Amino acid sequence: SSTVAPASALLSGLVVKPPAYLILRLWLEVFPKNMSLEYLSWVLGTLGALAVVFGSYYAIRQKTIKMLLAYSTVAQMGYLFLMVPIYYQAQVLHVKTMVLEGFALQALSHALAKASMFLSSGNAMYVARRDELSYMPGFAHSHPFTFFALFFSGATLIGLPLSGGFVAKFLLLKASIQTGFVFQGVIFLIGSLLAAMYVYPIWKESFSSHPKKLYDQPIPRLMELSAFILGFVAFSIGLVSGFLLQGIAGKD
């Protein structure tokens, strides 16, 4: 949590994804199926569910932005492992494809959204010199680009309609229902509700009608635009998901 914002954006957005990808594509496709791997897939799915619930719980309890985002990364990564048993035990090709599509969209939208949120939190710290949520009142009035970056990226993490996170979670939820994995489907829904609970305080504080005087300090335009563009693209993935998924299906 003490890492500077750009480094946190890279670590959270990119570095944590490859292990999940390797497990899904190598371990579940290259290695032959056996009972041990089936049990391990359930272990990974259970750990993913715990990550979603407890990562979200600790994110809700945080008073600083960067710690909140760090725990939310744990929760969002839990989705990628939660779907391992669904993919491993799916008997129909289109369900496996659906899981892979959901994985790809979840990984991409989370990487962009979380990078945007870390950069936005860095912008807030640049002005306030503090990391506490209590130092964000009125931030939307003085720095709207940073606020909208937080809005678009937060909406993506929650999975609000039209966002990349919504399409990803919808695909994973649909795959879990079609394969009879009700537990995973429930966790997907609970995770979205919990995400709303830790994202909403950021929005609420930012849109307070009592801005702090220290927010008169300007933020360099490049810093604001980089966070805004990443957040907007993360949200817009949902609008162009059909085109992106055609590319994924073509490669498979």
Short mmCIF file of C-alpha atoms in Angstrom, two decimals:
data_model
loop_
_atom_site.label_atom_id
_atom_site.label_comp_id
_atom_site.label_asym_id
_atom_site.label_seq_id
_atom_site.Cartn_x
_atom_site.Cartn_y
_atom_site.Cartn_z
CA SER A 1 0.00 0.00 0.00
CA SER A 2 3.03 2.30 0.30
CA THR A 3 3.86 1.91 -3.40
CA VAL A 4 3.54 5.04 -5.55
CA ALA A 5 0.33 5.25 -7.58
CA PRO A 6 1.71 4.44 -11.07
CA ALA A 7 3.55 1.38 -9.73
CA SER A 8 0.42 0.27 -7.86
CA ALA A 9 -1.55 0.64 -11.09
CA LEU A 10 0.84 -1.71 -12.90
CA LEU A 11 1.06 -4.21 -10.05
CA SER A 12 -2.68 -4.45 -9.54
CA GLY A 13 -3.61 -4.25 -13.20
CA LEU A 14 -1.06 -6.56 -14.81
CA VAL A 15 1.23 -8.48 -12.47
CA VAL A 16 -1.47 -10.43 -10.60
CA LYS A 17 -3.19 -11.78 -13.75
CA PRO A 18 -0.63 -14.20 -15.31
CA PRO A 19 -0.83 -16.89 -12.57
CA ALA A 20 -4.58 -17.24 -13.06
CA TYR A 21 -4.14 -17.38 -16.83
CA LEU A 22 -1.44 -20.05 -16.61
CA ILE A 23 -3.56 -22.18 -14.30
CA LEU A 24 -6.55 -21.95 -16.60
CA ARG A 25 -4.83 -22.59 -19.94
CA LEU A 26 -1.96 -24.92 -18.97
CA TRP A 27 -3.07 -26.82 -15.91
CA LEU A 28 -6.66 -27.34 -17.08
CA GLU A 29 -5.96 -27.97 -20.78
CA VAL A 30 -2.46 -29.41 -21.10
CA PHE A 31 -2.47 -31.73 -18.10
CA PRO A 32 -4.73 -34.82 -18.37
CA LYS A 33 -7.88 -34.85 -16.28
CA ASN A 34 -7.89 -36.97 -13.14
CA MET A 35 -9.59 -37.05 -9.77
CA SER A 36 -6.81 -35.14 -8.02
CA LEU A 37 -7.06 -32.21 -10.42
CA GLU A 38 -10.83 -32.21 -10.04
CA TYR A 39 -10.47 -31.84 -6.28
CA LEU A 40 -7.85 -29.14 -6.74
CA SER A 41 -10.17 -27.25 -9.07
CA TRP A 42 -12.74 -27.19 -6.27
CA VAL A 43 -10.09 -26.02 -3.82
CA LEU A 44 -9.20 -23.13 -6.13
CA GLY A 45 -12.86 -22.31 -6.61
CA THR A 46 -13.42 -22.27 -2.85
CA LEU A 47 -10.37 -20.07 -2.30
CA GLY A 48 -11.68 -17.75 -5.01
CA ALA A 49 -15.03 -17.48 -3.24
CA LEU A 50 -13.28 -16.69 0.05
CA ALA A 51 -11.18 -14.05 -1.71
CA VAL A 52 -14.30 -12.38 -3.11
CA VAL A 53 -16.10 -12.29 0.24
CA PHE A 54 -13.25 -11.51 2.64
CA GLY A 55 -11.38 -9.24 0.23
CA SER A 56 -14.57 -7.19 -0.16
CA TYR A 57 -15.22 -7.25 3.59
CA TYR A 58 -11.81 -5.83 4.43
CA ALA A 59 -12.07 -3.31 1.58
CA ILE A 60 -15.32 -2.00 3.11
CA ARG A 61 -13.60 -1.53 6.48
CA GLN A 62 -10.70 0.53 5.17
CA LYS A 63 -10.34 4.27 5.80
CA THR A 64 -7.60 4.91 3.24
CA ILE A 65 -8.05 4.73 -0.52
CA LYS A 66 -4.99 2.66 -1.39
CA MET A 67 -5.70 -0.01 1.23
CA LEU A 68 -9.30 -0.15 0.03
CA LEU A 69 -8.12 -0.68 -3.54
CA ALA A 70 -5.55 -3.26 -2.46
CA TYR A 71 -8.17 -5.43 -0.76
CA SER A 72 -10.57 -4.94 -3.66
CA THR A 73 -7.90 -6.40 -5.96
CA VAL A 74 -7.97 -9.55 -3.82
CA ALA A 75 -11.75 -9.69 -4.23
CA GLN A 76 -11.72 -9.08 -7.98
CA MET A 77 -9.02 -11.69 -8.55
CA GLY A 78 -11.19 -14.15 -6.66
CA TYR A 79 -13.59 -14.18 -9.61
CA LEU A 80 -10.89 -15.60 -11.87
CA PHE A 81 -10.28 -18.57 -9.56
CA LEU A 82 -13.96 -18.97 -8.71
CA MET A 83 -14.65 -20.07 -12.27
CA VAL A 84 -11.91 -22.76 -12.40
CA PRO A 85 -14.21 -25.67 -11.40
CA ILE A 86 -16.86 -24.42 -13.86
CA TYR A 87 -14.39 -24.53 -16.73
CA TYR A 88 -12.78 -27.78 -15.61
CA GLN A 89 -16.02 -29.73 -15.35
CA ALA A 90 -17.93 -28.16 -18.24
CA GLN A 91 -18.85 -30.81 -20.81
CA VAL A 92 -20.06 -28.47 -23.57
CA LEU A 93 -17.65 -26.46 -25.70
CA HIS A 94 -19.75 -23.31 -25.79
CA VAL A 95 -19.76 -23.20 -21.97
CA LYS A 96 -15.97 -23.46 -21.88
CA THR A 97 -15.82 -20.67 -24.46
CA MET A 98 -18.19 -18.58 -22.36
CA VAL A 99 -15.97 -19.01 -19.31
CA LEU A 100 -12.87 -18.04 -21.29
CA GLU A 101 -14.66 -14.98 -22.65
CA GLY A 102 -15.75 -13.98 -19.16
CA PHE A 103 -12.20 -14.53 -17.90
CA ALA A 104 -10.73 -12.35 -20.65
CA LEU A 105 -13.22 -9.51 -20.15
CA GLN A 106 -12.91 -9.65 -16.35
CA ALA A 107 -9.11 -9.57 -16.50
CA LEU A 108 -9.04 -6.74 -19.06
CA SER A 109 -11.73 -4.56 -17.50
CA HIS A 110 -10.29 -5.03 -14.00
CA ALA A 111 -6.76 -4.20 -15.16
CA LEU A 112 -7.88 -0.94 -16.76
CA ALA A 113 -10.34 0.02 -14.03
CA LYS A 114 -7.97 -0.67 -11.16
CA ALA A 115 -5.13 1.19 -12.90
CA SER A 116 -7.49 4.15 -13.29
CA MET A 117 -8.49 4.03 -9.62
CA PHE A 118 -4.91 3.89 -8.39
CA LEU A 119 -3.93 6.80 -10.64
CA SER A 120 -6.99 8.73 -9.45
CA SER A 121 -6.08 8.06 -5.83
CA GLY A 122 -2.59 9.31 -6.65
CA ASN A 123 -4.15 12.50 -8.01
CA ALA A 124 -6.09 12.94 -4.78
CA MET A 125 -2.94 12.41 -2.72
CA TYR A 126 -1.08 14.87 -4.96
CA VAL A 127 -3.51 17.57 -3.86
CA ALA A 128 -4.45 16.56 -0.32
CA ARG A 129 -1.10 15.02 0.70
CA ARG A 130 -3.19 12.47 2.57
CA ASP A 131 -4.68 9.08 1.71
CA GLU A 132 -7.74 9.04 3.95
CA LEU A 133 -11.22 8.95 2.42
CA SER A 134 -12.15 11.76 4.81
CA TYR A 135 -9.84 14.07 2.83
CA MET A 136 -11.85 13.67 -0.37
CA PRO A 137 -15.03 15.74 0.31
CA GLY A 138 -15.90 17.92 -2.65
CA PHE A 139 -13.21 16.48 -4.88
CA ALA A 140 -15.67 16.14 -7.76
CA HIS A 141 -16.33 19.88 -7.78
CA SER A 142 -12.70 20.93 -8.01
CA HIS A 143 -11.33 18.09 -10.17
CA PRO A 144 -14.15 16.60 -12.28
CA PHE A 145 -11.87 14.58 -14.57
CA THR A 146 -10.50 12.65 -11.61
CA PHE A 147 -14.00 12.14 -10.21
CA PHE A 148 -15.31 10.75 -13.50
CA ALA A 149 -12.28 8.46 -13.67
CA LEU A 150 -13.30 7.13 -10.25
CA PHE A 151 -16.91 6.85 -11.39
CA PHE A 152 -16.23 4.88 -14.58
CA SER A 153 -13.67 2.59 -12.97
CA GLY A 154 -15.81 2.03 -9.88
CA ALA A 155 -18.84 1.20 -12.03
CA THR A 156 -16.71 -1.36 -13.85
CA LEU A 157 -15.59 -3.02 -10.62
CA ILE A 158 -19.19 -3.23 -9.40
CA GLY A 159 -20.39 -4.53 -12.74
CA LEU A 160 -23.00 -1.88 -13.51
CA PRO A 161 -24.86 -2.31 -16.84
CA LEU A 162 -22.98 -1.30 -20.01
CA SER A 163 -19.59 -1.66 -18.30
CA GLY A 164 -16.95 -4.24 -19.10
CA GLY A 165 -17.34 -5.69 -15.63
CA PHE A 166 -21.07 -6.20 -16.21
CA VAL A 167 -20.55 -8.23 -19.40
CA ALA A 168 -17.79 -10.30 -17.78
CA LYS A 169 -19.84 -11.12 -14.68
CA PHE A 170 -22.93 -11.80 -16.81
CA LEU A 171 -21.03 -14.37 -18.88
CA LEU A 172 -19.59 -16.05 -15.79
CA LEU A 173 -22.98 -16.03 -14.05
CA LYS A 174 -24.64 -17.51 -17.15
CA ALA A 175 -21.99 -20.23 -17.38
CA SER A 176 -22.40 -21.10 -13.70
CA ILE A 177 -26.18 -21.41 -14.07
CA GLN A 178 -25.97 -23.53 -17.22
CA THR A 179 -23.58 -25.95 -15.54
CA GLY A 180 -25.53 -26.11 -12.28
CA PHE A 181 -22.89 -24.32 -10.18
CA VAL A 182 -25.38 -22.35 -8.10
CA PHE A 183 -22.82 -21.58 -5.39
CA GLN A 184 -20.55 -19.75 -7.83
CA GLY A 185 -23.51 -17.84 -9.25
CA VAL A 186 -24.51 -16.64 -5.78
CA ILE A 187 -20.94 -15.52 -5.07
CA PHE A 188 -20.86 -13.50 -8.31
CA LEU A 189 -24.00 -11.64 -7.20
CA ILE A 190 -22.81 -11.15 -3.62
CA GLY A 191 -19.45 -9.90 -4.89
CA SER A 192 -21.11 -7.18 -6.96
CA LEU A 193 -23.18 -6.03 -3.98
CA LEU A 194 -20.09 -5.92 -1.76
CA ALA A 195 -18.16 -4.04 -4.45
CA ALA A 196 -20.90 -1.40 -4.45
CA MET A 197 -20.47 -1.09 -0.69
CA TYR A 198 -16.77 -0.22 -0.92
CA VAL A 199 -16.96 1.90 -4.08
CA TYR A 200 -19.94 4.01 -3.01
CA PRO A 201 -18.12 5.77 -0.11
CA ILE A 202 -15.50 7.04 -2.58
CA TRP A 203 -18.21 8.49 -4.80
CA LYS A 204 -20.13 9.90 -1.84
CA GLU A 205 -17.13 11.66 -0.31
CA SER A 206 -15.99 12.99 -3.68
CA PHE A 207 -19.40 14.50 -4.41
CA SER A 208 -19.82 16.14 -1.01
CA SER A 209 -21.06 19.73 -1.06
CA HIS A 210 -18.28 20.81 1.30
CA PRO A 211 -15.02 20.86 -0.71
CA LYS A 212 -11.80 21.40 1.17
CA LYS A 213 -9.90 24.60 0.40
CA LEU A 214 -6.68 22.71 -0.31
CA TYR A 215 -8.30 21.32 -3.48
CA ASP A 216 -7.73 24.68 -5.17
CA GLN A 217 -4.33 23.29 -6.19
CA PRO A 218 -4.45 22.15 -9.84
CA ILE A 219 -3.52 18.65 -10.94
CA PRO A 220 -1.34 18.34 -14.06
CA ARG A 221 -3.63 17.68 -17.01
CA LEU A 222 -1.73 14.59 -18.14
CA MET A 223 -2.22 12.97 -14.72
CA GLU A 224 -5.96 13.56 -14.85
CA LEU A 225 -6.39 12.53 -18.47
CA SER A 226 -4.45 9.27 -18.07
CA ALA A 227 -6.70 8.19 -15.18
CA PHE A 228 -9.85 9.32 -16.99
CA ILE A 229 -9.02 7.57 -20.27
CA LEU A 230 -8.24 4.28 -18.52
CA GLY A 231 -11.49 4.43 -16.55
CA PHE A 232 -13.56 5.37 -19.59
CA VAL A 233 -12.04 2.58 -21.70
CA ALA A 234 -12.65 0.05 -18.90
CA PHE A 235 -16.30 1.05 -18.79
CA SER A 236 -16.65 1.17 -22.59
CA ILE A 237 -15.43 -2.41 -22.98
CA GLY A 238 -18.99 -3.45 -22.28
CA LEU A 239 -20.18 -1.47 -25.31
CA VAL A 240 -17.73 -3.14 -27.70
CA SER A 241 -17.63 -6.55 -26.01
CA GLY A 242 -19.24 -8.23 -29.02
CA PHE A 243 -16.37 -7.18 -31.24
CA LEU A 244 -13.78 -8.21 -28.65
CA LEU A 245 -15.41 -11.59 -28.06
CA GLN A 246 -15.47 -12.32 -31.79
CA GLY A 247 -11.70 -11.89 -31.76
CA ILE A 248 -11.35 -14.26 -28.80
CA ALA A 249 -13.60 -16.86 -30.43
CA GLY A 250 -11.65 -16.57 -33.67
CA LYS A 251 -8.35 -17.25 -31.90
CA ASP A 252 -9.78 -20.26 -30.06
#
